mmCIF file with all atom_site columns, N, CA and C in Angstrom:
data_model
loop_
_atom_site.group_PDB
_atom_site.id
_atom_site.type_symbol
_atom_site.label_atom_id
_atom_site.label_alt_id
_atom_site.label_comp_id
_atom_site.label_asym_id
_atom_site.label_entity_id
_atom_site.label_seq_id
_atom_site.pdbx_PDB_ins_code
_atom_site.Cartn_x
_atom_site.Cartn_y
_atom_site.Cartn_z
_atom_site.occupancy
_atom_site.B_iso_or_equiv
_atom_site.pdbx_formal_charge
_atom_site.auth_seq_id
_atom_site.auth_comp_id
_atom_site.auth_asym_id
_atom_site.auth_atom_id
_atom_site.pdbx_PDB_model_num
ATOM 1   N N  . MET A 1 1  ? 132.905 90.153  75.201 1.00 77.00 ? 195 MET A N  1
ATOM 2   C CA . MET A 1 1  ? 133.863 89.351  75.935 1.00 77.00 ? 195 MET A CA 1
ATOM 3   C C  . MET A 1 1  ? 135.285 89.888  75.740 1.00 77.00 ? 195 MET A C  1
ATOM 4   N N  . ILE A 1 2  ? 135.621 90.214  74.493 1.00 75.00 ? 196 ILE A N  1
ATOM 5   C CA . ILE A 1 2  ? 136.964 90.718  74.215 1.00 75.00 ? 196 ILE A CA 1
ATOM 6   C C  . ILE A 1 2  ? 137.196 92.050  74.927 1.00 75.00 ? 196 ILE A C  1
ATOM 7   N N  . ALA A 1 3  ? 136.196 92.916  74.913 1.00 83.00 ? 197 ALA A N  1
ATOM 8   C CA . ALA A 1 3  ? 136.330 94.208  75.589 1.00 83.00 ? 197 ALA A CA 1
ATOM 9   C C  . ALA A 1 3  ? 136.480 94.026  77.097 1.00 83.00 ? 197 ALA A C  1
ATOM 10  N N  . SER A 1 4  ? 135.760 93.068  77.657 1.00 87.00 ? 198 SER A N  1
ATOM 11  C CA . SER A 1 4  ? 135.867 92.819  79.102 1.00 87.00 ? 198 SER A CA 1
ATOM 12  C C  . SER A 1 4  ? 137.246 92.312  79.487 1.00 87.00 ? 198 SER A C  1
ATOM 13  N N  . VAL A 1 5  ? 137.759 91.369  78.725 1.00 84.00 ? 199 VAL A N  1
ATOM 14  C CA . VAL A 1 5  ? 139.096 90.830  79.006 1.00 84.00 ? 199 VAL A CA 1
ATOM 15  C C  . VAL A 1 5  ? 140.151 91.920  78.851 1.00 84.00 ? 199 VAL A C  1
ATOM 16  N N  . SER A 1 6  ? 140.007 92.742  77.835 1.00 82.00 ? 200 SER A N  1
ATOM 17  C CA . SER A 1 6  ? 140.953 93.838  77.621 1.00 82.00 ? 200 SER A CA 1
ATOM 18  C C  . SER A 1 6  ? 140.909 94.837  78.773 1.00 82.00 ? 200 SER A C  1
ATOM 19  N N  . SER A 1 7  ? 139.716 95.158  79.228 1.00 88.00 ? 201 SER A N  1
ATOM 20  C CA . SER A 1 7  ? 139.585 96.108  80.347 1.00 88.00 ? 201 SER A CA 1
ATOM 21  C C  . SER A 1 7  ? 140.176 95.543  81.632 1.00 88.00 ? 201 SER A C  1
ATOM 22  N N  . TRP A 1 8  ? 139.911 94.281  81.920 1.00 92.00 ? 202 TRP A N  1
ATOM 23  C CA . TRP A 1 8  ? 140.468 93.651  83.117 1.00 92.00 ? 202 TRP A CA 1
ATOM 24  C C  . TRP A 1 8  ? 141.996 93.561  83.025 1.00 92.00 ? 202 TRP A C  1
ATOM 25  N N  . GLY A 1 9  ? 142.505 93.240  81.839 1.00 86.00 ? 203 GLY A N  1
ATOM 26  C CA . GLY A 1 9  ? 143.957 93.176  81.658 1.00 86.00 ? 203 GLY A CA 1
ATOM 27  C C  . GLY A 1 9  ? 144.616 94.523  81.872 1.00 86.00 ? 203 GLY A C  1
ATOM 28  N N  . THR A 1 10 ? 143.967 95.571  81.397 1.00 86.00 ? 204 THR A N  1
ATOM 29  C CA . THR A 1 10 ? 144.490 96.916  81.594 1.00 86.00 ? 204 THR A CA 1
ATOM 30  C C  . THR A 1 10 ? 144.487 97.289  83.069 1.00 86.00 ? 204 THR A C  1
ATOM 31  N N  . LEU A 1 11 ? 143.424 96.955  83.759 1.00 91.00 ? 205 LEU A N  1
ATOM 32  C CA . LEU A 1 11 ? 143.319 97.251  85.187 1.00 91.00 ? 205 LEU A CA 1
ATOM 33  C C  . LEU A 1 11 ? 144.391 96.514  85.984 1.00 91.00 ? 205 LEU A C  1
ATOM 34  N N  . ILE A 1 12 ? 144.497 95.225  85.772 1.00 92.00 ? 206 ILE A N  1
ATOM 35  C CA . ILE A 1 12 ? 145.465 94.419  86.526 1.00 92.00 ? 206 ILE A CA 1
ATOM 36  C C  . ILE A 1 12 ? 146.896 94.832  86.181 1.00 92.00 ? 206 ILE A C  1
ATOM 37  N N  . GLY A 1 13 ? 147.161 95.048  84.892 1.00 86.00 ? 207 GLY A N  1
ATOM 38  C CA . GLY A 1 13 ? 148.500 95.482  84.484 1.00 86.00 ? 207 GLY A CA 1
ATOM 39  C C  . GLY A 1 13 ? 148.867 96.836  85.063 1.00 86.00 ? 207 GLY A C  1
ATOM 40  N N  . GLY A 1 14 ? 147.909 97.752  85.085 1.00 88.00 ? 208 GLY A N  1
ATOM 41  C CA . GLY A 1 14 ? 148.168 99.070  85.663 1.00 88.00 ? 208 GLY A CA 1
ATOM 42  C C  . GLY A 1 14 ? 148.493 98.998  87.136 1.00 88.00 ? 208 GLY A C  1
ATOM 43  N N  . ILE A 1 15 ? 147.761 98.163  87.852 1.00 92.00 ? 209 ILE A N  1
ATOM 44  C CA . ILE A 1 15 ? 148.013 98.013  89.289 1.00 92.00 ? 209 ILE A CA 1
ATOM 45  C C  . ILE A 1 15 ? 149.380 97.363  89.529 1.00 92.00 ? 209 ILE A C  1
ATOM 46  N N  . LEU A 1 16 ? 149.650 96.259  88.822 1.00 90.00 ? 210 LEU A N  1
ATOM 47  C CA . LEU A 1 16 ? 150.917 95.548  89.039 1.00 90.00 ? 210 LEU A CA 1
ATOM 48  C C  . LEU A 1 16 ? 152.127 96.388  88.639 1.00 90.00 ? 210 LEU A C  1
ATOM 49  N N  . PHE A 1 17 ? 152.076 96.974  87.440 1.00 88.00 ? 211 PHE A N  1
ATOM 50  C CA . PHE A 1 17 ? 153.224 97.768  87.002 1.00 88.00 ? 211 PHE A CA 1
ATOM 51  C C  . PHE A 1 17 ? 153.332 99.068  87.786 1.00 88.00 ? 211 PHE A C  1
ATOM 52  N N  . GLY A 1 18 ? 152.220 99.602  88.283 1.00 88.00 ? 212 GLY A N  1
ATOM 53  C CA . GLY A 1 18 ? 152.275 100.781 89.138 1.00 88.00 ? 212 GLY A CA 1
ATOM 54  C C  . GLY A 1 18 ? 152.963 100.495 90.456 1.00 88.00 ? 212 GLY A C  1
ATOM 55  N N  . MET A 1 19 ? 152.627 99.364  91.058 1.00 90.00 ? 213 MET A N  1
ATOM 56  C CA . MET A 1 19 ? 153.276 98.975  92.314 1.00 90.00 ? 213 MET A CA 1
ATOM 57  C C  . MET A 1 19 ? 154.759 98.692  92.085 1.00 90.00 ? 213 MET A C  1
ATOM 58  N N  . LEU A 1 20 ? 155.066 98.079  90.953 1.00 87.00 ? 214 LEU A N  1
ATOM 59  C CA . LEU A 1 20 ? 156.458 97.787  90.622 1.00 87.00 ? 214 LEU A CA 1
ATOM 60  C C  . LEU A 1 20 ? 157.242 99.081  90.402 1.00 87.00 ? 214 LEU A C  1
ATOM 61  N N  . ALA A 1 21 ? 156.603 100.065 89.773 1.00 87.00 ? 215 ALA A N  1
ATOM 62  C CA . ALA A 1 21 ? 157.274 101.341 89.500 1.00 87.00 ? 215 ALA A CA 1
ATOM 63  C C  . ALA A 1 21 ? 157.599 102.088 90.787 1.00 87.00 ? 215 ALA A C  1
ATOM 64  N N  . ASP A 1 22 ? 156.799 101.894 91.826 1.00 88.00 ? 216 ASP A N  1
ATOM 65  C CA . ASP A 1 22 ? 157.087 102.540 93.100 1.00 88.00 ? 216 ASP A CA 1
ATOM 66  C C  . ASP A 1 22 ? 158.308 101.930 93.773 1.00 88.00 ? 216 ASP A C  1
ATOM 67  N N  . ARG A 1 23 ? 158.607 100.679 93.489 1.00 89.00 ? 217 ARG A N  1
ATOM 68  C CA . ARG A 1 23 ? 159.729 99.987  94.137 1.00 89.00 ? 217 ARG A CA 1
ATOM 69  C C  . ARG A 1 23 ? 161.005 100.042 93.302 1.00 89.00 ? 217 ARG A C  1
ATOM 70  N N  . ILE A 1 24 ? 160.855 100.104 91.981 1.00 88.00 ? 218 ILE A N  1
ATOM 71  C CA . ILE A 1 24 ? 162.005 100.093 91.065 1.00 88.00 ? 218 ILE A CA 1
ATOM 72  C C  . ILE A 1 24 ? 162.002 101.417 90.302 1.00 88.00 ? 218 ILE A C  1
ATOM 73  N N  . VAL A 1 25 ? 163.060 101.672 89.592 1.00 85.00 ? 219 VAL A N  1
ATOM 74  C CA . VAL A 1 25 ? 163.158 102.888 88.776 1.00 85.00 ? 219 VAL A CA 1
ATOM 75  C C  . VAL A 1 25 ? 161.995 102.941 87.786 1.00 85.00 ? 219 VAL A C  1
ATOM 76  N N  . ARG A 1 26 ? 161.296 104.050 87.748 1.00 86.00 ? 220 ARG A N  1
ATOM 77  C CA . ARG A 1 26 ? 160.102 104.185 86.910 1.00 86.00 ? 220 ARG A CA 1
ATOM 78  C C  . ARG A 1 26 ? 160.408 104.012 85.420 1.00 86.00 ? 220 ARG A C  1
ATOM 79  N N  . ALA A 1 27 ? 161.545 104.523 84.966 1.00 88.00 ? 221 ALA A N  1
ATOM 80  C CA . ALA A 1 27 ? 161.882 104.425 83.545 1.00 88.00 ? 221 ALA A CA 1
ATOM 81  C C  . ALA A 1 27 ? 162.072 102.970 83.125 1.00 88.00 ? 221 ALA A C  1
ATOM 82  N N  . LYS A 1 28 ? 162.650 102.161 83.999 1.00 86.00 ? 222 LYS A N  1
ATOM 83  C CA . LYS A 1 28 ? 162.863 100.746 83.685 1.00 86.00 ? 222 LYS A CA 1
ATOM 84  C C  . LYS A 1 28 ? 161.527 100.012 83.589 1.00 86.00 ? 222 LYS A C  1
ATOM 85  N N  . VAL A 1 29 ? 160.625 100.290 84.515 1.00 88.00 ? 223 VAL A N  1
ATOM 86  C CA . VAL A 1 29 ? 159.307 99.651  84.500 1.00 88.00 ? 223 VAL A CA 1
ATOM 87  C C  . VAL A 1 29 ? 158.512 100.113 83.284 1.00 88.00 ? 223 VAL A C  1
ATOM 88  N N  . PHE A 1 30 ? 158.643 101.377 82.920 1.00 89.00 ? 224 PHE A N  1
ATOM 89  C CA . PHE A 1 30 ? 157.965 101.887 81.731 1.00 89.00 ? 224 PHE A CA 1
ATOM 90  C C  . PHE A 1 30 ? 158.458 101.167 80.482 1.00 89.00 ? 224 PHE A C  1
ATOM 91  N N  . THR A 1 31 ? 159.753 100.901 80.407 1.00 91.00 ? 225 THR A N  1
ATOM 92  C CA . THR A 1 31 ? 160.321 100.156 79.281 1.00 91.00 ? 225 THR A CA 1
ATOM 93  C C  . THR A 1 31 ? 159.743 98.744  79.231 1.00 91.00 ? 225 THR A C  1
ATOM 94  N N  . TRP A 1 32 ? 159.642 98.088  80.389 1.00 89.00 ? 226 TRP A N  1
ATOM 95  C CA . TRP A 1 32 ? 159.051 96.743  80.448 1.00 89.00 ? 226 TRP A CA 1
ATOM 96  C C  . TRP A 1 32 ? 157.596 96.777  79.987 1.00 89.00 ? 226 TRP A C  1
ATOM 97  N N  . THR A 1 33 ? 156.865 97.804  80.419 1.00 89.00 ? 227 THR A N  1
ATOM 98  C CA . THR A 1 33 ? 155.463 97.938  80.037 1.00 89.00 ? 227 THR A CA 1
ATOM 99  C C  . THR A 1 33 ? 155.328 98.080  78.527 1.00 89.00 ? 227 THR A C  1
ATOM 100 N N  . LEU A 1 34 ? 156.184 98.903  77.922 1.00 90.00 ? 228 LEU A N  1
ATOM 101 C CA . LEU A 1 34 ? 156.144 99.063  76.466 1.00 90.00 ? 228 LEU A CA 1
ATOM 102 C C  . LEU A 1 34 ? 156.466 97.751  75.757 1.00 90.00 ? 228 LEU A C  1
ATOM 103 N N  . PHE A 1 35 ? 157.414 96.991  76.298 1.00 92.00 ? 229 PHE A N  1
ATOM 104 C CA . PHE A 1 35 ? 157.758 95.703  75.702 1.00 92.00 ? 229 PHE A CA 1
ATOM 105 C C  . PHE A 1 35 ? 156.568 94.746  75.752 1.00 92.00 ? 229 PHE A C  1
ATOM 106 N N  . VAL A 1 36 ? 155.880 94.699  76.880 1.00 89.00 ? 230 VAL A N  1
ATOM 107 C CA . VAL A 1 36 ? 154.718 93.815  77.022 1.00 89.00 ? 230 VAL A CA 1
ATOM 108 C C  . VAL A 1 36 ? 153.617 94.202  76.041 1.00 89.00 ? 230 VAL A C  1
ATOM 109 N N  . VAL A 1 37 ? 153.347 95.492  75.919 1.00 87.00 ? 231 VAL A N  1
ATOM 110 C CA . VAL A 1 37 ? 152.312 95.955  74.988 1.00 87.00 ? 231 VAL A CA 1
ATOM 111 C C  . VAL A 1 37 ? 152.706 95.649  73.550 1.00 87.00 ? 231 VAL A C  1
ATOM 112 N N  . ALA A 1 38 ? 153.963 95.890  73.193 1.00 91.00 ? 232 ALA A N  1
ATOM 113 C CA . ALA A 1 38 ? 154.421 95.622  71.828 1.00 91.00 ? 232 ALA A CA 1
ATOM 114 C C  . ALA A 1 38 ? 154.365 94.125  71.520 1.00 91.00 ? 232 ALA A C  1
ATOM 115 N N  . PHE A 1 39 ? 154.792 93.291  72.465 1.00 92.00 ? 233 PHE A N  1
ATOM 116 C CA . PHE A 1 39 ? 154.748 91.848  72.265 1.00 92.00 ? 233 PHE A CA 1
ATOM 117 C C  . PHE A 1 39 ? 153.311 91.360  72.109 1.00 92.00 ? 233 PHE A C  1
ATOM 118 N N  . SER A 1 40 ? 152.424 91.863  72.945 1.00 85.00 ? 234 SER A N  1
ATOM 119 C CA . SER A 1 40 ? 151.013 91.457  72.879 1.00 85.00 ? 234 SER A CA 1
ATOM 120 C C  . SER A 1 40 ? 150.377 91.876  71.564 1.00 85.00 ? 234 SER A C  1
ATOM 121 N N  . THR A 1 41 ? 150.695 93.077  71.120 1.00 86.00 ? 235 THR A N  1
ATOM 122 C CA . THR A 1 41 ? 150.160 93.554  69.848 1.00 86.00 ? 235 THR A CA 1
ATOM 123 C C  . THR A 1 41 ? 150.681 92.700  68.696 1.00 86.00 ? 235 THR A C  1
ATOM 124 N N  . GLY A 1 42 ? 151.953 92.341  68.734 1.00 89.00 ? 236 GLY A N  1
ATOM 125 C CA . GLY A 1 42 ? 152.521 91.475  67.702 1.00 89.00 ? 236 GLY A CA 1
ATOM 126 C C  . GLY A 1 42 ? 151.933 90.077  67.748 1.00 89.00 ? 236 GLY A C  1
ATOM 127 N N  . ALA A 1 43 ? 151.615 89.584  68.945 1.00 87.00 ? 237 ALA A N  1
ATOM 128 C CA . ALA A 1 43 ? 151.045 88.239  69.085 1.00 87.00 ? 237 ALA A CA 1
ATOM 129 C C  . ALA A 1 43 ? 149.641 88.151  68.499 1.00 87.00 ? 237 ALA A C  1
ATOM 130 N N  . ILE A 1 44 ? 148.950 89.277  68.438 1.00 83.00 ? 238 ILE A N  1
ATOM 131 C CA . ILE A 1 44 ? 147.605 89.291  67.849 1.00 83.00 ? 238 ILE A CA 1
ATOM 132 C C  . ILE A 1 44 ? 147.672 88.845  66.385 1.00 83.00 ? 238 ILE A C  1
ATOM 133 N N  . TYR A 1 45 ? 148.771 89.160  65.713 1.00 85.00 ? 239 TYR A N  1
ATOM 134 C CA . TYR A 1 45 ? 148.920 88.761  64.315 1.00 85.00 ? 239 TYR A CA 1
ATOM 135 C C  . TYR A 1 45 ? 148.837 87.238  64.154 1.00 85.00 ? 239 TYR A C  1
ATOM 136 N N  . PHE A 1 46 ? 149.360 86.507  65.120 1.00 86.00 ? 240 PHE A N  1
ATOM 137 C CA . PHE A 1 46 ? 149.413 85.058  65.027 1.00 86.00 ? 240 PHE A CA 1
ATOM 138 C C  . PHE A 1 46 ? 148.176 84.363  65.603 1.00 86.00 ? 240 PHE A C  1
ATOM 139 N N  . ALA A 1 47 ? 147.263 85.133  66.157 1.00 81.00 ? 241 ALA A N  1
ATOM 140 C CA . ALA A 1 47 ? 146.056 84.545  66.731 1.00 81.00 ? 241 ALA A CA 1
ATOM 141 C C  . ALA A 1 47 ? 145.150 84.031  65.607 1.00 81.00 ? 241 ALA A C  1
ATOM 142 N N  . HIS A 1 48 ? 144.591 82.861  65.799 1.00 77.00 ? 242 HIS A N  1
ATOM 143 C CA . HIS A 1 48 ? 143.717 82.265  64.800 1.00 77.00 ? 242 HIS A CA 1
ATOM 144 C C  . HIS A 1 48 ? 142.263 82.565  65.138 1.00 77.00 ? 242 HIS A C  1
ATOM 145 N N  . LYS A 1 49 ? 141.511 82.790  64.099 1.00 70.00 ? 243 LYS A N  1
ATOM 146 C CA . LYS A 1 49 ? 140.073 82.987  64.315 1.00 70.00 ? 243 LYS A CA 1
ATOM 147 C C  . LYS A 1 49 ? 139.410 81.642  64.522 1.00 70.00 ? 243 LYS A C  1
ATOM 148 N N  . ILE A 1 50 ? 138.414 81.640  65.367 1.00 58.00 ? 244 ILE A N  1
ATOM 149 C CA . ILE A 1 50 ? 137.683 80.394  65.649 1.00 58.00 ? 244 ILE A CA 1
ATOM 150 C C  . ILE A 1 50 ? 136.499 80.288  64.720 1.00 58.00 ? 244 ILE A C  1
#
């Protein structure tokens, strides 16, 4: 389940940020993408096990 959600998130994020990069400066969108990945990775620390 975790692998499936991760794969779908990567697919959707790639499509959305790719389309955004075509409309806006690519470097700015790349910075936003790095921020989202860093924030998500940091949020994993606070996730509780069930």
